Short mmCIF file of C-alpha atoms and ligand atoms in Angstrom, two decimals:
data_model
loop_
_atom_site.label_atom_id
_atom_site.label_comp_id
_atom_site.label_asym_id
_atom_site.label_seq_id
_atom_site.Cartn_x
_atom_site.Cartn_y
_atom_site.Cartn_z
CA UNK A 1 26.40 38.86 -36.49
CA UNK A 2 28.52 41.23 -37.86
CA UNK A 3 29.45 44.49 -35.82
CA UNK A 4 27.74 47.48 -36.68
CA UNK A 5 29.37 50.47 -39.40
CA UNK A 6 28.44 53.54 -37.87
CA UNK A 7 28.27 57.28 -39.47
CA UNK A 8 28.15 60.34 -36.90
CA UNK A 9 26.76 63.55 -38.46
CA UNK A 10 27.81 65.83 -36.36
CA UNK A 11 27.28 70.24 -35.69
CA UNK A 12 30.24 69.90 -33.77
CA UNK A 13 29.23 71.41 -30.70
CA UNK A 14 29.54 70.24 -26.77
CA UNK A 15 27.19 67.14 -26.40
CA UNK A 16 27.82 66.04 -30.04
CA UNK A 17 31.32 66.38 -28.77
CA UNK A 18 30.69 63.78 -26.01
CA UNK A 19 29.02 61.90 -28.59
CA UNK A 20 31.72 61.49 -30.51
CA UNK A 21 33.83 59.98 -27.71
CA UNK A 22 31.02 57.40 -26.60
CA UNK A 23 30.98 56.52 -30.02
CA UNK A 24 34.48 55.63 -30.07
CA UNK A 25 34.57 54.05 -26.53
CA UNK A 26 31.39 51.57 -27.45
CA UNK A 27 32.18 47.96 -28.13
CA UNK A 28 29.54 47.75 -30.09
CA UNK A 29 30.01 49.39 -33.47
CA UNK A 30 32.73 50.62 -35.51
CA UNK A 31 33.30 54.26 -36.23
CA UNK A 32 33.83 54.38 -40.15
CA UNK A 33 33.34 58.29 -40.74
CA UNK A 34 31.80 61.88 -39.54
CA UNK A 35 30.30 63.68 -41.56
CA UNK A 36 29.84 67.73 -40.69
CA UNK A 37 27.19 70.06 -40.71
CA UNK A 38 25.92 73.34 -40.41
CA UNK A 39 24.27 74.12 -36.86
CA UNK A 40 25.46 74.66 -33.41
CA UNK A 41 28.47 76.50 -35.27
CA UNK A 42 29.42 77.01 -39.00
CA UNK A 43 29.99 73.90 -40.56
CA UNK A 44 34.16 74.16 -41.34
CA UNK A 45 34.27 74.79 -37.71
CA UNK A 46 32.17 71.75 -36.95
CA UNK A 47 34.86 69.56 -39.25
CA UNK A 48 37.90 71.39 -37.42
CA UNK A 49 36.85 70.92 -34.22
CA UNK A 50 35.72 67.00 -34.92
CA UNK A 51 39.33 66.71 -36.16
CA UNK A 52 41.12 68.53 -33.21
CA UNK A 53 38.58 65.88 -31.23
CA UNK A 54 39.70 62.95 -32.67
CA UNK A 55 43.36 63.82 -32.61
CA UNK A 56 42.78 64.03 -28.79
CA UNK A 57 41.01 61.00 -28.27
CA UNK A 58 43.78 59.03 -30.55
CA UNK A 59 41.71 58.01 -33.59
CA UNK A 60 43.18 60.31 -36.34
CA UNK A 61 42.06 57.20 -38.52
CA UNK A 62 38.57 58.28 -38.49
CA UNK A 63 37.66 60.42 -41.67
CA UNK A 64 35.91 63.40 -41.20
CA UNK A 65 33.10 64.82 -44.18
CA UNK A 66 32.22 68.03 -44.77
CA UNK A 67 28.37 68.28 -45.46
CA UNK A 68 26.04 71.08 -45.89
CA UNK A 69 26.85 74.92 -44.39
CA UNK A 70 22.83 75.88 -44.64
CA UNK A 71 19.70 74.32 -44.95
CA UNK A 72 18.14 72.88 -48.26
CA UNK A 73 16.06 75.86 -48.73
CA UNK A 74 18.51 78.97 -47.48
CA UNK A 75 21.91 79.49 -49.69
CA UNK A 76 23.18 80.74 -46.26
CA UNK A 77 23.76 80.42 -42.99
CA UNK A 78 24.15 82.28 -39.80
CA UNK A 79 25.33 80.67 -36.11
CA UNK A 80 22.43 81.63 -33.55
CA UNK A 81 23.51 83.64 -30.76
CA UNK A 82 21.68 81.44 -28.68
CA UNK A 83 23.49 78.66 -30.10
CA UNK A 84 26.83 80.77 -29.01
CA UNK A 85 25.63 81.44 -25.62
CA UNK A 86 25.34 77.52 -25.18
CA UNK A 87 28.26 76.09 -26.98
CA UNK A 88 30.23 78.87 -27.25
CA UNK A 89 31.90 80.64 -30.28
CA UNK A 90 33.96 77.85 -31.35
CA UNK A 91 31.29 75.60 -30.76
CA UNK A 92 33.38 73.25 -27.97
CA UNK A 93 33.21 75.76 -24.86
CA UNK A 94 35.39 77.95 -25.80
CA UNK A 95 38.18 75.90 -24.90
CA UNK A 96 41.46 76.31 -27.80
CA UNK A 97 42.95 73.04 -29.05
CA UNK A 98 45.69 72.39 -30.92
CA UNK A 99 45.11 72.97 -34.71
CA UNK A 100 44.56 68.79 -36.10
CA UNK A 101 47.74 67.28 -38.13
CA UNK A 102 45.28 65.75 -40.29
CA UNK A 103 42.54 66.94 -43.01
CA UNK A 104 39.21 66.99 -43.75
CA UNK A 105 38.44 63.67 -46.72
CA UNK A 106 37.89 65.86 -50.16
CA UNK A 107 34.98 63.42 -50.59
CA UNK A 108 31.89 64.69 -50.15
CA UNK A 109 29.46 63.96 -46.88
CA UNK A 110 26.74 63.20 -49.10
CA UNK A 111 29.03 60.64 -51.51
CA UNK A 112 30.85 59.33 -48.16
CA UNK A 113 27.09 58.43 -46.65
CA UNK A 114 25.71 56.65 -50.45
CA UNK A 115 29.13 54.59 -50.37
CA UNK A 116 28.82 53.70 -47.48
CA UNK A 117 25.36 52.41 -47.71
CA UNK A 118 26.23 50.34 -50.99
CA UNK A 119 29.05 48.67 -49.09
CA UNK A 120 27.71 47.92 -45.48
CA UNK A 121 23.96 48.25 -46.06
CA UNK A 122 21.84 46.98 -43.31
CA UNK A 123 24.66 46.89 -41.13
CA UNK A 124 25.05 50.45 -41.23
CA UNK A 125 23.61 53.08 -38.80
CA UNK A 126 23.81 56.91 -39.12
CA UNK A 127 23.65 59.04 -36.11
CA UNK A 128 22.70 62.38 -37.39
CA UNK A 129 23.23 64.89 -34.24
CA UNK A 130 22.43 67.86 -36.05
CA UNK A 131 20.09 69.13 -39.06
CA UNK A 132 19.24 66.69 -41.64
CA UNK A 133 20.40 67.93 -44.51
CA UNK A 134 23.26 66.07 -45.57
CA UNK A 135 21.01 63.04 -44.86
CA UNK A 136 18.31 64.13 -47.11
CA UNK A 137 20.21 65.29 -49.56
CA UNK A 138 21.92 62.00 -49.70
CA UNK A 139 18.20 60.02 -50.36
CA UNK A 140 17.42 62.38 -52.99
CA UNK A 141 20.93 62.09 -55.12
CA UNK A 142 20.61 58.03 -54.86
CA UNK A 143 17.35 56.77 -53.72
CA UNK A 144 18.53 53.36 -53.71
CA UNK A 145 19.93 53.93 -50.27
CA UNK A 146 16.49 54.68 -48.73
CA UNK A 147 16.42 50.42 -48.80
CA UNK A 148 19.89 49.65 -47.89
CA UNK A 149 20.80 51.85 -44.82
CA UNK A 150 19.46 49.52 -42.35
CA UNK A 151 19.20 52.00 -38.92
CA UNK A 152 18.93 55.92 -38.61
CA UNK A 153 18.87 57.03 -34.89
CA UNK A 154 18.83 60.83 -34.59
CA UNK A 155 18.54 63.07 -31.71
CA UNK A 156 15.98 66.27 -32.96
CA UNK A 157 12.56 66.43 -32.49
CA UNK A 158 10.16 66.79 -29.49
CA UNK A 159 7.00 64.47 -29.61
CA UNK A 160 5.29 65.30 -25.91
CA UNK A 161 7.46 67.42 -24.80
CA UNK A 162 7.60 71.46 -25.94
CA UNK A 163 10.29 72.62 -28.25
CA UNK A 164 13.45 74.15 -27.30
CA UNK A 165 13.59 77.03 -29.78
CA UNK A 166 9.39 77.85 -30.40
CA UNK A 167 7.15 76.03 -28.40
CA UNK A 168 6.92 73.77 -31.41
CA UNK A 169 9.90 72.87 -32.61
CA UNK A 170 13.89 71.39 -31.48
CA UNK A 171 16.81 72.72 -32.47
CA UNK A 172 18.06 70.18 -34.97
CA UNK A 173 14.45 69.75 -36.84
CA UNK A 174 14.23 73.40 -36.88
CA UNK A 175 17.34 74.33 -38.77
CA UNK A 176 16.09 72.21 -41.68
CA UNK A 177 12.54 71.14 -41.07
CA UNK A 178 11.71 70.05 -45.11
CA UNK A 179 14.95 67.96 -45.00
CA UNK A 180 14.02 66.47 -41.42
CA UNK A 181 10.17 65.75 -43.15
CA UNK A 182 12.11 64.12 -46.07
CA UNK A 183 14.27 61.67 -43.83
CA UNK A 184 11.32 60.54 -41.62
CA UNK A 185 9.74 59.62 -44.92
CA UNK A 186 11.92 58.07 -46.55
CA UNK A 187 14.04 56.23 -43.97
CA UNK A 188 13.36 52.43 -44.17
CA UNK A 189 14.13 52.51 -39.46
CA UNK A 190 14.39 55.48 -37.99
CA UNK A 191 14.56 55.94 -34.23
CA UNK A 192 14.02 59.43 -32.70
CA UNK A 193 15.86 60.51 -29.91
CA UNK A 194 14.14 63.63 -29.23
CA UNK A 195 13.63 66.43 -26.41
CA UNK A 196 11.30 64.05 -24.45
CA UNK A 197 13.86 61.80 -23.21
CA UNK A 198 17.07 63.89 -23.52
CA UNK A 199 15.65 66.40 -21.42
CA UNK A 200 15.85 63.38 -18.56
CA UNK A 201 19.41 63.04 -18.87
CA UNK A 202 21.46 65.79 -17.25
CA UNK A 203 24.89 65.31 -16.26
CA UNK A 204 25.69 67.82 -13.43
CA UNK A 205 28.68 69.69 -12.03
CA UNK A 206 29.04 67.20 -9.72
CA UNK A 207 29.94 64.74 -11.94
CA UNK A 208 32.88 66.42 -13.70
CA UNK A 209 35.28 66.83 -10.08
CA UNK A 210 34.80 70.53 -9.96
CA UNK A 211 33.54 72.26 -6.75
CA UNK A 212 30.01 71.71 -6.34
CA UNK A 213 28.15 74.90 -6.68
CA UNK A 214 25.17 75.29 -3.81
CA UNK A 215 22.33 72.54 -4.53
CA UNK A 216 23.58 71.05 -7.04
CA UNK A 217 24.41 67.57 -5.45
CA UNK A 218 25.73 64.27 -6.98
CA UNK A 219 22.52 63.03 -7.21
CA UNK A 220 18.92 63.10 -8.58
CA UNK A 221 15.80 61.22 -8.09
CA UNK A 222 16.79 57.35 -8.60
CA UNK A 223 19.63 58.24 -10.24
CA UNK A 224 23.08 58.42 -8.73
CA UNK A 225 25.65 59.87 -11.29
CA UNK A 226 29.13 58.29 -11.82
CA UNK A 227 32.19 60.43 -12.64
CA UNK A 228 32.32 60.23 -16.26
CA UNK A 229 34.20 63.42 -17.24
CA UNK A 230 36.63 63.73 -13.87
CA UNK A 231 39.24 66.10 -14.42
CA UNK A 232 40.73 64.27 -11.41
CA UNK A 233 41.48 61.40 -13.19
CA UNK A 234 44.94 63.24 -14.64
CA UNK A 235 44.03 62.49 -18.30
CA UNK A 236 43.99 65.50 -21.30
CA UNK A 237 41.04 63.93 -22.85
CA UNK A 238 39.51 64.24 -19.29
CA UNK A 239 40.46 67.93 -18.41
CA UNK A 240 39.63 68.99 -22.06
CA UNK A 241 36.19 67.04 -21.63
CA UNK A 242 35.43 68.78 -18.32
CA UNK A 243 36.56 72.11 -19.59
CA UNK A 244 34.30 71.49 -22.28
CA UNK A 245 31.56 70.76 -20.22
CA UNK A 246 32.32 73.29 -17.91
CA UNK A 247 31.26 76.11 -20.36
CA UNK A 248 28.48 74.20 -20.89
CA UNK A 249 26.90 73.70 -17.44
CA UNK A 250 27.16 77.06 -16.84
CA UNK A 251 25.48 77.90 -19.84
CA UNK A 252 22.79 76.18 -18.96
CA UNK A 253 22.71 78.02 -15.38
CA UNK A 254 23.28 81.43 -16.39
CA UNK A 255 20.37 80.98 -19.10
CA UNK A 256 18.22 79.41 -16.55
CA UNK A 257 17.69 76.44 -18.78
CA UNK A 258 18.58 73.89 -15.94
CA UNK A 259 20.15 74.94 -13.23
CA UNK A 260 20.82 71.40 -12.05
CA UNK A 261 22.84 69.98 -14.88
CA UNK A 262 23.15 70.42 -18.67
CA UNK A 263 21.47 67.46 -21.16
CA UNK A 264 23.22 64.95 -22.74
CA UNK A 265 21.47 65.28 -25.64
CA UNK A 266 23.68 63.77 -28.75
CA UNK A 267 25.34 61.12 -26.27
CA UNK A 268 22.11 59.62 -26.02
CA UNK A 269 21.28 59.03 -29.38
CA UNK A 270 24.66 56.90 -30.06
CA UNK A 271 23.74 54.86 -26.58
CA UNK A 272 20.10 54.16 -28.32
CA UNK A 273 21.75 53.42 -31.56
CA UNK A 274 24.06 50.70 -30.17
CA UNK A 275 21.28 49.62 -27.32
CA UNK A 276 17.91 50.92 -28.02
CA UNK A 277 16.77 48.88 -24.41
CA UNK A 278 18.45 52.36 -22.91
CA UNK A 279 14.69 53.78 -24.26
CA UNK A 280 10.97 53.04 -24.66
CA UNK A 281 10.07 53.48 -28.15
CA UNK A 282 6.79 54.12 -29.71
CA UNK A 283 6.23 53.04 -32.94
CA UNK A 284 4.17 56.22 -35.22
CA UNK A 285 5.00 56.59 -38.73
CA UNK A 286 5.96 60.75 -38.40
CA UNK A 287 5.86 64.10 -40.61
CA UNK A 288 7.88 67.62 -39.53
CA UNK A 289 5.55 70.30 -40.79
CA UNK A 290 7.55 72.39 -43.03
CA UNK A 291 6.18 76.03 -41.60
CA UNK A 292 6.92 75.20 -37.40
CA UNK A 293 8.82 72.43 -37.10
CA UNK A 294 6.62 69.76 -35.25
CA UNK A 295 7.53 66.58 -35.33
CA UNK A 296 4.48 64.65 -35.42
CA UNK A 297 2.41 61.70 -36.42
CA UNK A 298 1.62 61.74 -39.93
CA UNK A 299 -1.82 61.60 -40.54
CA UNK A 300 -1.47 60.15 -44.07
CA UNK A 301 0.89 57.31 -42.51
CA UNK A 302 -0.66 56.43 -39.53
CA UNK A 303 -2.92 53.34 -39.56
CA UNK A 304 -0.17 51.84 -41.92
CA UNK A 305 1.01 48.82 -40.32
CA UNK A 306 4.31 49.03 -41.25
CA UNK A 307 6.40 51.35 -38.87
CA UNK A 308 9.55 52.93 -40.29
CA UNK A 309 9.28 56.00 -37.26
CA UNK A 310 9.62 55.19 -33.50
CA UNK A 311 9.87 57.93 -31.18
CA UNK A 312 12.05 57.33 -27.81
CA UNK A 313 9.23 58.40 -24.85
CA UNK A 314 10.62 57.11 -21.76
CA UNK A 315 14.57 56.77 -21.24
CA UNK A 316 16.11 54.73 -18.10
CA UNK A 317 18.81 57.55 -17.15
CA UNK A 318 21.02 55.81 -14.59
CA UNK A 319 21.85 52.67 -16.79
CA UNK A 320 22.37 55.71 -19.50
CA UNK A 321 24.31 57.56 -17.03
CA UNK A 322 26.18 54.42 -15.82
CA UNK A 323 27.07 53.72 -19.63
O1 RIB B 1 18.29 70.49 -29.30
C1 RIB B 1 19.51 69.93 -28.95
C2 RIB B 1 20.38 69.71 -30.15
O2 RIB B 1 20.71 70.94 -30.78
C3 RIB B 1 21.70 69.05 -29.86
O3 RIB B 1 22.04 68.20 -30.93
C4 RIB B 1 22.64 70.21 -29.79
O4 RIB B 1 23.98 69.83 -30.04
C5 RIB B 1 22.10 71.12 -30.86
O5 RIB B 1 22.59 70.71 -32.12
CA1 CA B 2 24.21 68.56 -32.03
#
């Protein structure tokens, strides 16, 4: 069988960060392209900073796309403070890196992703970790490519779980919830990694070699958590990542969002991607409703017996954790 293309779509921010570098790290698919968008930051800063993030991790051969900077139904777009607060202003924890040697690709995200699914087709899965728009916008400028990409695998949406901006709705789905409505539609497999399992995956101070701040131990639960982002291990790419994550812990403490550990959101929708056995998935053909966000069964959809939605419910976080 042959190894899996793969297309990050990325609002460069921390956990897409740390999606990026599992993504590069698995055996299991090949890295072809990111595209950027608009989202946790403005989306030239989200292609910078994937740049300055390759160049660290050594893969300056991976092209990076710039998408959309604001939703399909907004001509602009402005970076939420809350989105600030957790990512910081540059989108990567405030931490400075050196400005990339190499350039953003003057093709276009949207052209980039309809190539892309002419030449690998089903062997081709896009890991959208932000809105949907370049994705959408890509089905509606050559709807061939609803049939050929053969696996979508996004983290957005919360199915049983609330929201993390309204009660209602996730971050992702809510920057661009009539794109998001368009690619659960149209997609011919589409796996949603949403708040109900990425909420279950935290990685926690403990796990990045700093001191451990009071009760927050090494462990959770079943789960005990490896060292995946040591600064001890002596590496760049490690003290950058735990700087990185650093920011982002304590985000997520001083905000009172989790005050044991931050979620690994975007990792865990590349882990699905190249496993989905890391999740349970229910299969529901889904709808986002345009005016809140929800991502939700589709009531016109849902005694079809052909599934193109499943939704990740249940998540087994140390084999995650251990990957
Ligand atoms: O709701 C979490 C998602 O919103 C993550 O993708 C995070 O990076 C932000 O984009
Ligand atoms: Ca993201």
């Amino acid at each position: 069988m042959a190894k899996k293309k793969m297309i990050l779509d990325l609002d460069t921010g921390v956990d897409d960060a740390l999606a990026l570098a599992y993504a590069l790290a698995t055996p299991d698919s090949d890295l072809i392209g990111v595209v950027s968008s608009f989202g946790n930051t403005q989306v030239t800063t989200a292609g910078e900073n994937t740049l300055k993030l390759l160049e660290l991790l050594g893969r300056t051969d991976v092209p990076v796309f710039i998408g959309a900077a604001h939703s399909s139904t907004t001509d602009s777009f402005e970076t939420m403070q809350v989105s600030m607060d957790i990512h910081g202003k540059n989108g990567i924890g405030d931490v400075a890196l050196p400005a990339p040697t190499t350039a953003l690709s003057s093709q276009t995200a949207v052209d980039f992703i309809i190539e892309s699914a002419h030449k690998y087709a089903d062997d081709l899965v896009i890991v959208p970790t932000g809105p949907l728009t370049n994705l959408a916008e890509a089905y509606q400028k050559d709807p061939e490519i609803e049939n050929l990409i053969g696996n979508v695998t996004l983290m957005g949406g919360a199915l049983v779980v609330p929201g993390n901006v309204t009660p209602y709705t996730e971050a992702n789905i809510n920057q661009d919830p009539e794109a998001a409505d368009y690619v659960f539609k149209h997609a011919k497999h589409l796996v949603m990694v949403g708040l109900d399992v990425t909420l279950q995956t935290l990685l926690k101070i403990a796990c990045i070699g700093n001191s451990i701040t009071e009760g927050v131990g090494a462990s959770s639960g079943s789960a005990t958590y490896p060292s995946v982002l040591q600064r001890d291990l002596g590496t760049e790419k490690g003290r950058v990542f735990a700087d990185i994550f650093d920011y982002y812990i304590d985000a997520y403490y001083d905000l009172d969002i989790n005050k044991a550990g931050a979620a690994l959101h975007d990792p865990l929708a590349v882990g699905v991607a190249v496993d989905p056995n890391l999740v349970t998935l229910l299969p529901l053909n889904m709808m986002v409703t345009h005016e809140d966000g929800r991502t939700i069964g589709d009531p016109t959809r849902l005694r079809d017996p052909h599934k193109n939605n499943f939704a990740a419910v249940a998540v087994d976080e140390p084999f995650y954790l251990e990957r």
